[in-house]
């Protein structure tokens, strides 16, 4: 640095350079005297604090801008803290603005003892974007953990319903069949038949609940077979006409990708069947090698997407987008009253985006 400065030649050239740096850097730079009064400041401080430069220089004390640090004492001013040490390489503080707000800044300071009885230079960098990004990363991690825990719990309950309650009901039904074949009076025989019918309905309901919680096809066979099974159930339950069109390879994907896409499509289909009064659904599944694109189109009554999100009634929409974002993907929802709804999901794929690192054919 010294050698480079020497190449500038005259002190006038060096001054011009330093003045340009002072005026144009994005970090706020201010100089305070030993009493803590601001003696000079660059435009970046004006932008960060909301105070005009002429309102700062010679008129504001550093304590009016500094909310304090963890090391501050009540009886000490900010100037006391800064001048205690010749240099404070890096620390965090909160900057108070003219309108009363405050936000975090990363700061560093150094004494300038040779200048006019001693001065202190402070450099401040806005950390609000960094903290916001860190908060978003934490929220994404937490959301991902909650979703994974939810899926594991769904899988466990589904298995218990199928293997526990389902098998118990089946055993009861077998026993009732044996009883029904015995010599019984007609009223008792009819009563046994009624119980058989109720037990069979209970078995179907348990099976439906287990499938809703976690379809075994999703784990055993893959995404496409699970979607086909879901489509059949929706066609039977809601009378919908659903067309599934698949483009590209039919292969297995990581469990998190398959689960996310299954839940997103399931939510889109549920919205179409229960709320949109749709008669037809079209689903296009595209494996584009580097990304998966799934499009769900219904002919329902449509809705105002922005209004639903503002009113907080679009929690299902938020959940769809959150699942995709956790995988670096997006969900684009297009709708308007009377025009149906289109949901476009994009999930990026890495080159080795399969459970064992290799593409495998999907069992159809």
Short mmCIF file of C-alpha atoms in Angstrom, two decimals:
data_model
loop_
_atom_site.label_atom_id
_atom_site.label_comp_id
_atom_site.label_asym_id
_atom_site.label_seq_id
_atom_site.Cartn_x
_atom_site.Cartn_y
_atom_site.Cartn_z
CA UNK A 1 0.00 0.00 0.00
CA UNK A 2 2.82 2.44 0.93
CA UNK A 3 4.64 1.70 -2.32
CA UNK A 4 1.47 2.25 -4.29
CA UNK A 5 0.80 5.55 -2.51
CA UNK A 6 4.33 6.71 -3.31
CA UNK A 7 3.62 6.17 -6.99
CA UNK A 8 0.87 8.78 -6.75
CA UNK A 9 3.59 11.36 -6.49
CA UNK A 10 2.33 14.60 -4.95
CA UNK A 11 0.35 14.85 -1.74
CA UNK A 12 -2.34 16.58 -3.78
CA UNK A 13 -2.91 13.44 -5.83
CA UNK A 14 -3.05 11.32 -2.67
CA UNK A 15 -5.51 13.76 -1.11
CA UNK A 16 -7.70 13.63 -4.22
CA UNK A 17 -7.71 9.84 -4.15
CA UNK A 18 -8.52 9.60 -0.45
CA UNK A 19 -11.25 12.24 -0.79
CA UNK A 20 -12.82 10.23 -3.59
CA UNK A 21 -12.72 7.04 -1.52
CA UNK A 22 -14.17 8.89 1.49
CA UNK A 23 -17.04 10.27 -0.58
CA UNK A 24 -17.93 7.15 -2.56
CA UNK A 25 -17.54 4.09 -0.32
CA UNK A 26 -20.76 2.44 0.83
CA UNK A 27 -19.51 2.14 4.42
CA UNK A 28 -20.14 5.11 6.70
CA UNK A 29 -16.97 6.87 7.88
CA UNK A 30 -16.94 9.46 10.65
CA UNK A 31 -14.26 11.12 12.74
CA UNK A 32 -14.90 12.20 16.34
CA UNK A 33 -12.81 14.22 18.77
CA UNK A 34 -11.95 13.17 22.30
CA UNK A 35 -15.21 14.66 23.60
CA UNK A 36 -17.14 12.49 21.17
CA UNK A 37 -18.29 15.28 18.84
CA UNK A 38 -18.47 14.43 15.15
CA UNK A 39 -15.94 16.54 13.26
CA UNK A 40 -16.42 15.05 9.79
CA UNK A 41 -18.50 12.37 8.10
CA UNK A 42 -18.98 10.98 4.62
CA UNK A 43 -22.22 10.84 2.57
CA UNK A 44 -22.75 7.17 3.48
CA UNK A 45 -23.33 8.13 7.12
CA UNK A 46 -25.93 10.65 5.99
CA UNK A 47 -27.71 7.89 4.09
CA UNK A 48 -27.49 5.41 6.97
CA UNK A 49 -28.46 7.76 9.80
CA UNK A 50 -30.94 10.06 8.11
CA UNK A 51 -29.04 13.10 9.41
CA UNK A 52 -27.75 15.59 6.85
CA UNK A 53 -23.98 16.11 6.95
CA UNK A 54 -24.40 19.70 8.11
CA UNK A 55 -26.60 18.45 10.97
CA UNK A 56 -23.87 16.06 12.10
CA UNK A 57 -20.55 17.90 11.86
CA UNK A 58 -19.88 19.86 15.04
CA UNK A 59 -23.48 19.44 16.19
CA UNK A 60 -23.96 15.76 17.09
CA UNK A 61 -22.28 13.64 19.71
CA UNK A 62 -21.41 10.06 18.81
CA UNK A 63 -23.67 8.89 21.68
CA UNK A 64 -26.65 10.32 19.77
CA UNK A 65 -26.01 7.79 17.01
CA UNK A 66 -24.67 4.84 18.99
CA UNK A 67 -27.24 2.75 20.84
CA UNK A 68 -24.42 0.99 22.63
CA UNK A 69 -22.38 -2.18 22.68
CA UNK A 70 -22.26 -5.13 25.02
CA UNK A 71 -19.13 -3.66 26.62
CA UNK A 72 -20.65 -0.23 27.31
CA UNK A 73 -21.18 0.96 30.89
CA UNK A 74 -23.93 3.36 31.92
CA UNK A 75 -21.45 5.87 33.37
CA UNK A 76 -19.26 5.86 30.26
CA UNK A 77 -19.88 7.66 26.98
CA UNK A 78 -19.32 6.05 23.59
CA UNK A 79 -16.22 8.21 23.23
CA UNK A 80 -14.84 6.73 26.46
CA UNK A 81 -15.35 3.24 25.05
CA UNK A 82 -13.69 4.05 21.75
CA UNK A 83 -10.72 5.97 23.14
CA UNK A 84 -9.92 3.29 25.74
CA UNK A 85 -8.20 1.29 23.04
CA UNK A 86 -5.96 2.43 20.24
CA UNK A 87 -7.74 0.15 17.82
CA UNK A 88 -10.95 -1.92 17.87
CA UNK A 89 -10.71 -4.13 14.75
CA UNK A 90 -14.32 -5.30 14.64
CA UNK A 91 -17.36 -5.10 16.86
CA UNK A 92 -21.12 -4.80 16.61
CA UNK A 93 -23.29 -1.89 17.67
CA UNK A 94 -26.68 -0.45 16.81
CA UNK A 95 -26.96 2.79 14.90
CA UNK A 96 -29.78 5.17 15.87
CA UNK A 97 -31.38 7.08 13.00
CA UNK A 98 -32.88 10.55 12.95
CA UNK A 99 -36.43 9.15 12.86
CA UNK A 100 -35.87 6.99 15.95
CA UNK A 101 -35.21 3.65 14.32
CA UNK A 102 -32.15 1.56 15.00
CA UNK A 103 -30.43 -1.26 13.18
CA UNK A 104 -27.25 -3.33 13.52
CA UNK A 105 -23.94 -2.23 12.08
CA UNK A 106 -20.50 -3.82 12.03
CA UNK A 107 -17.99 -1.26 13.24
CA UNK A 108 -14.25 -0.80 13.50
CA UNK A 109 -12.32 2.10 14.96
CA UNK A 110 -8.81 3.45 15.21
CA UNK A 111 -7.25 6.39 17.00
CA UNK A 112 -5.54 9.19 15.09
CA UNK A 113 -3.39 10.68 17.89
CA UNK A 114 -1.25 12.80 15.60
CA UNK A 115 -4.17 14.79 14.19
CA UNK A 116 -5.22 17.96 16.02
CA UNK A 117 -4.95 16.70 19.59
CA UNK A 118 -6.22 13.22 18.84
CA UNK A 119 -9.18 11.97 16.90
CA UNK A 120 -10.98 8.66 16.41
CA UNK A 121 -12.13 7.32 13.06
CA UNK A 122 -15.07 4.91 12.93
CA UNK A 123 -16.17 2.83 9.97
CA UNK A 124 -19.74 1.44 10.03
CA UNK A 125 -21.22 -1.22 7.76
CA UNK A 126 -24.96 -1.92 7.60
CA UNK A 127 -25.64 -5.47 8.85
CA UNK A 128 -29.44 -5.46 8.56
CA UNK A 129 -29.39 -7.30 5.22
CA UNK A 130 -26.91 -9.83 6.58
CA UNK A 131 -28.99 -10.44 9.70
CA UNK A 132 -32.14 -10.65 7.61
CA UNK A 133 -30.48 -13.26 5.40
CA UNK A 134 -29.31 -15.20 8.45
CA UNK A 135 -32.81 -15.07 9.90
CA UNK A 136 -34.27 -16.33 6.64
CA UNK A 137 -31.73 -19.17 6.55
CA UNK A 138 -32.66 -20.11 10.10
CA UNK A 139 -36.37 -19.99 9.29
CA UNK A 140 -35.81 -22.19 6.23
CA UNK A 141 -33.88 -24.70 8.33
CA UNK A 142 -36.60 -24.69 10.98
CA UNK A 143 -39.34 -25.09 8.37
CA UNK A 144 -37.44 -27.93 6.74
CA UNK A 145 -37.05 -29.64 10.10
CA UNK A 146 -40.77 -29.25 10.86
CA UNK A 147 -41.77 -30.61 7.44
CA UNK A 148 -39.44 -33.60 7.75
CA UNK A 149 -40.65 -34.32 11.29
CA UNK A 150 -44.25 -34.05 10.09
CA UNK A 151 -43.62 -36.49 7.26
CA UNK A 152 -41.91 -38.96 9.60
CA UNK A 153 -44.83 -38.73 12.02
CA UNK A 154 -47.30 -39.20 9.18
CA UNK A 155 -45.37 -42.25 8.03
CA UNK A 156 -45.37 -43.71 11.55
CA UNK A 157 -49.10 -43.14 12.12
CA UNK A 158 -49.91 -44.46 8.65
CA UNK A 159 -47.96 -47.63 9.35
CA UNK A 160 -49.65 -48.09 12.74
CA UNK A 161 -53.08 -47.58 11.19
CA UNK A 162 -52.35 -50.12 8.49
CA UNK A 163 -50.50 -52.71 10.55
CA UNK A 164 -52.27 -52.18 13.85
CA UNK A 165 -55.83 -50.91 13.54
CA UNK A 166 -56.27 -52.26 10.01
CA UNK A 167 -55.14 -55.76 10.95
CA UNK A 168 -57.27 -55.74 14.10
CA UNK A 169 -60.36 -54.80 12.10
CA UNK A 170 -59.55 -57.51 9.57
CA UNK A 171 -59.34 -60.09 12.36
CA UNK A 172 -62.69 -58.93 13.70
CA UNK A 173 -64.21 -59.22 10.22
CA UNK A 174 -62.88 -62.77 9.83
CA UNK A 175 -64.33 -63.68 13.22
CA UNK A 176 -67.70 -62.20 12.28
CA UNK A 177 -67.70 -64.22 9.06
CA UNK A 178 -67.20 -67.39 11.11
CA UNK A 179 -70.00 -66.39 13.46
CA UNK A 180 -72.25 -65.56 10.52
CA UNK A 181 -71.87 -69.09 9.17
CA UNK A 182 -73.08 -70.60 12.45
CA UNK A 183 -76.67 -71.55 13.17
CA UNK A 184 -78.20 -68.27 14.29
CA UNK A 185 -81.67 -66.88 14.53
CA UNK A 186 -82.59 -64.55 11.70
CA UNK A 187 -82.54 -61.37 13.85
CA UNK A 188 -79.11 -62.28 15.25
CA UNK A 189 -77.81 -63.18 11.80
CA UNK A 190 -78.94 -59.79 10.50
CA UNK A 191 -77.29 -58.09 13.45
CA UNK A 192 -74.00 -59.88 12.71
CA UNK A 193 -74.29 -58.88 9.03
CA UNK A 194 -74.78 -55.24 10.03
CA UNK A 195 -71.68 -55.37 12.23
CA UNK A 196 -69.74 -56.96 9.36
CA UNK A 197 -70.76 -54.13 7.08
CA UNK A 198 -69.77 -51.46 9.62
CA UNK A 199 -66.44 -53.20 10.22
CA UNK A 200 -65.74 -53.35 6.48
CA UNK A 201 -66.51 -49.62 6.20
CA UNK A 202 -64.21 -48.90 9.13
CA UNK A 203 -61.45 -50.87 7.38
CA UNK A 204 -61.90 -48.82 4.22
CA UNK A 205 -61.79 -45.60 6.24
CA UNK A 206 -58.61 -46.67 8.03
CA UNK A 207 -57.07 -47.57 4.67
CA UNK A 208 -58.05 -44.17 3.27
CA UNK A 209 -56.61 -42.36 6.28
CA UNK A 210 -53.36 -44.32 6.04
CA UNK A 211 -53.06 -43.44 2.35
CA UNK A 212 -53.77 -39.77 3.02
CA UNK A 213 -51.13 -39.66 5.74
CA UNK A 214 -48.42 -41.38 3.74
CA UNK A 215 -49.06 -43.53 0.66
CA UNK A 216 -46.84 -46.61 0.70
CA UNK A 217 -46.46 -46.32 -3.09
CA UNK A 218 -44.48 -43.11 -2.61
CA UNK A 219 -41.80 -44.94 -0.62
CA UNK A 220 -41.94 -48.30 -2.40
CA UNK A 221 -42.54 -47.40 -6.05
CA UNK A 222 -41.83 -43.70 -6.48
CA UNK A 223 -43.51 -40.41 -7.28
CA UNK A 224 -45.35 -41.24 -10.51
CA UNK A 225 -47.04 -44.45 -9.24
CA UNK A 226 -48.04 -42.56 -6.09
CA UNK A 227 -49.52 -39.73 -8.19
CA UNK A 228 -51.46 -42.21 -10.32
CA UNK A 229 -52.88 -43.78 -7.18
CA UNK A 230 -53.79 -40.33 -5.87
CA UNK A 231 -55.52 -39.48 -9.15
CA UNK A 232 -57.63 -42.65 -9.00
CA UNK A 233 -58.76 -41.83 -5.46
CA UNK A 234 -59.68 -38.27 -6.42
CA UNK A 235 -61.59 -39.42 -9.49
CA UNK A 236 -63.53 -41.87 -7.33
CA UNK A 237 -64.14 -39.51 -4.40
CA UNK A 238 -64.90 -36.26 -6.26
CA UNK A 239 -65.99 -37.42 -9.71
CA UNK A 240 -63.22 -35.44 -11.39
CA UNK A 241 -61.86 -36.20 -14.84
CA UNK A 242 -58.07 -36.05 -14.44
CA UNK A 243 -55.50 -36.41 -17.22
CA UNK A 244 -51.83 -37.09 -16.38
CA UNK A 245 -49.25 -36.56 -19.11
CA UNK A 246 -45.61 -37.54 -18.47
CA UNK A 247 -42.68 -36.23 -20.50
CA UNK A 248 -39.06 -37.32 -20.13
CA UNK A 249 -37.48 -40.11 -18.12
CA UNK A 250 -39.44 -42.12 -15.59
CA UNK A 251 -37.06 -42.51 -12.67
CA UNK A 252 -36.73 -42.26 -8.92
CA UNK A 253 -35.79 -38.99 -7.26
CA UNK A 254 -34.52 -38.19 -3.76
CA UNK A 255 -37.15 -38.79 -1.08
CA UNK A 256 -37.34 -35.08 -0.22
CA UNK A 257 -38.05 -34.19 -3.86
CA UNK A 258 -40.67 -36.91 -4.31
CA UNK A 259 -42.39 -36.02 -1.05
CA UNK A 260 -42.42 -32.28 -1.78
CA UNK A 261 -43.84 -32.70 -5.29
CA UNK A 262 -46.42 -35.22 -4.10
CA UNK A 263 -47.65 -32.86 -1.37
CA UNK A 264 -47.70 -29.85 -3.70
CA UNK A 265 -49.71 -31.70 -6.35
CA UNK A 266 -51.98 -33.14 -3.64
CA UNK A 267 -52.68 -29.63 -2.32
CA UNK A 268 -53.38 -28.28 -5.82
CA UNK A 269 -55.77 -31.17 -6.51
CA UNK A 270 -57.48 -30.72 -3.14
CA UNK A 271 -58.02 -27.01 -3.79
CA UNK A 272 -59.46 -27.78 -7.23
CA UNK A 273 -61.79 -30.50 -5.92
CA UNK A 274 -63.01 -28.90 -2.70
CA UNK A 275 -62.98 -25.17 -3.36
CA UNK A 276 -62.70 -24.45 -7.08
CA UNK A 277 -65.71 -26.59 -8.10
CA UNK A 278 -63.60 -28.01 -10.92
CA UNK A 279 -64.78 -30.78 -13.25
CA UNK A 280 -61.51 -31.41 -15.08
CA UNK A 281 -57.87 -31.42 -14.10
CA UNK A 282 -54.81 -31.62 -16.32
CA UNK A 283 -51.43 -32.58 -14.87
CA UNK A 284 -48.21 -32.43 -16.91
CA UNK A 285 -45.08 -33.96 -15.37
CA UNK A 286 -41.84 -33.01 -17.17
CA UNK A 287 -38.39 -34.38 -16.40
CA UNK A 288 -36.09 -31.89 -18.14
CA UNK A 289 -32.93 -33.58 -16.88
CA UNK A 290 -31.77 -30.56 -14.86
CA UNK A 291 -35.17 -29.73 -13.41
CA UNK A 292 -38.62 -31.14 -12.81
CA UNK A 293 -41.59 -29.09 -13.95
CA UNK A 294 -45.10 -30.06 -12.86
CA UNK A 295 -48.11 -28.13 -14.12
CA UNK A 296 -51.60 -28.56 -12.66
CA UNK A 297 -54.48 -26.86 -14.50
CA UNK A 298 -58.13 -26.90 -13.41
CA UNK A 299 -61.32 -25.51 -14.97
CA UNK A 300 -62.71 -24.25 -11.66
CA UNK A 301 -64.07 -20.89 -10.60
CA UNK A 302 -60.62 -19.39 -9.95
CA UNK A 303 -59.72 -16.80 -7.33
CA UNK A 304 -57.73 -13.62 -6.69
CA UNK A 305 -54.28 -14.92 -5.67
CA UNK A 306 -52.98 -11.64 -4.24
CA UNK A 307 -56.12 -11.05 -2.22
CA UNK A 308 -56.05 -14.59 -0.80
CA UNK A 309 -52.45 -14.13 0.34
CA UNK A 310 -53.15 -10.73 1.92
CA UNK A 311 -56.20 -12.03 3.80
CA UNK A 312 -54.22 -14.99 5.10
CA UNK A 313 -56.63 -17.48 3.54
CA UNK A 314 -53.94 -18.90 1.28
CA UNK A 315 -52.08 -20.98 3.85
CA UNK A 316 -52.17 -23.96 1.51
CA UNK A 317 -50.60 -21.81 -1.20
CA UNK A 318 -47.93 -20.66 1.23
CA UNK A 319 -47.17 -24.26 2.18
CA UNK A 320 -46.75 -25.22 -1.47
CA UNK A 321 -44.31 -22.37 -2.10
CA UNK A 322 -42.40 -23.07 1.10
CA UNK A 323 -41.88 -26.73 0.19
CA UNK A 324 -40.54 -25.76 -3.23
CA UNK A 325 -38.29 -22.99 -1.90
CA UNK A 326 -36.65 -25.40 0.54
CA UNK A 327 -35.42 -27.33 -2.52
CA UNK A 328 -34.37 -24.21 -4.41
CA UNK A 329 -37.53 -24.34 -6.53
CA UNK A 330 -40.53 -22.14 -7.21
CA UNK A 331 -44.31 -22.37 -7.33
CA UNK A 332 -46.09 -20.00 -9.71
CA UNK A 333 -49.85 -19.74 -9.13
CA UNK A 334 -51.93 -18.08 -11.84
CA UNK A 335 -55.63 -17.56 -11.36
CA UNK A 336 -58.45 -15.07 -11.62
CA UNK A 337 -62.16 -15.28 -10.77
CA UNK A 338 -63.94 -17.27 -13.47
CA UNK A 339 -60.75 -18.34 -15.23
CA UNK A 340 -59.62 -21.48 -13.43
CA UNK A 341 -56.22 -21.98 -11.82
CA UNK A 342 -52.78 -22.98 -13.08
CA UNK A 343 -50.04 -24.11 -10.70
CA UNK A 344 -46.50 -24.43 -12.13
CA UNK A 345 -43.87 -26.09 -9.94
CA UNK A 346 -40.16 -26.06 -10.77
CA UNK A 347 -37.64 -28.09 -8.79
CA UNK A 348 -33.95 -28.04 -9.84
CA UNK A 349 -32.10 -31.34 -10.05
CA UNK A 350 -28.40 -31.97 -9.57
CA UNK A 351 -26.63 -34.41 -11.88
CA UNK A 352 -26.70 -37.12 -9.21
CA UNK A 353 -30.20 -36.34 -8.00
CA UNK A 354 -31.22 -39.89 -7.14
CA UNK A 355 -31.21 -41.80 -3.90
CA UNK A 356 -28.13 -43.90 -4.75
CA UNK A 357 -26.45 -41.38 -7.04
CA UNK A 358 -27.75 -42.97 -10.26
CA UNK A 359 -30.91 -42.60 -12.31
CA UNK A 360 -33.24 -45.53 -11.97
CA UNK A 361 -36.32 -46.39 -14.01
CA UNK A 362 -39.58 -45.74 -12.23
CA UNK A 363 -41.87 -48.72 -11.68
CA UNK A 364 -45.01 -47.92 -13.57
#
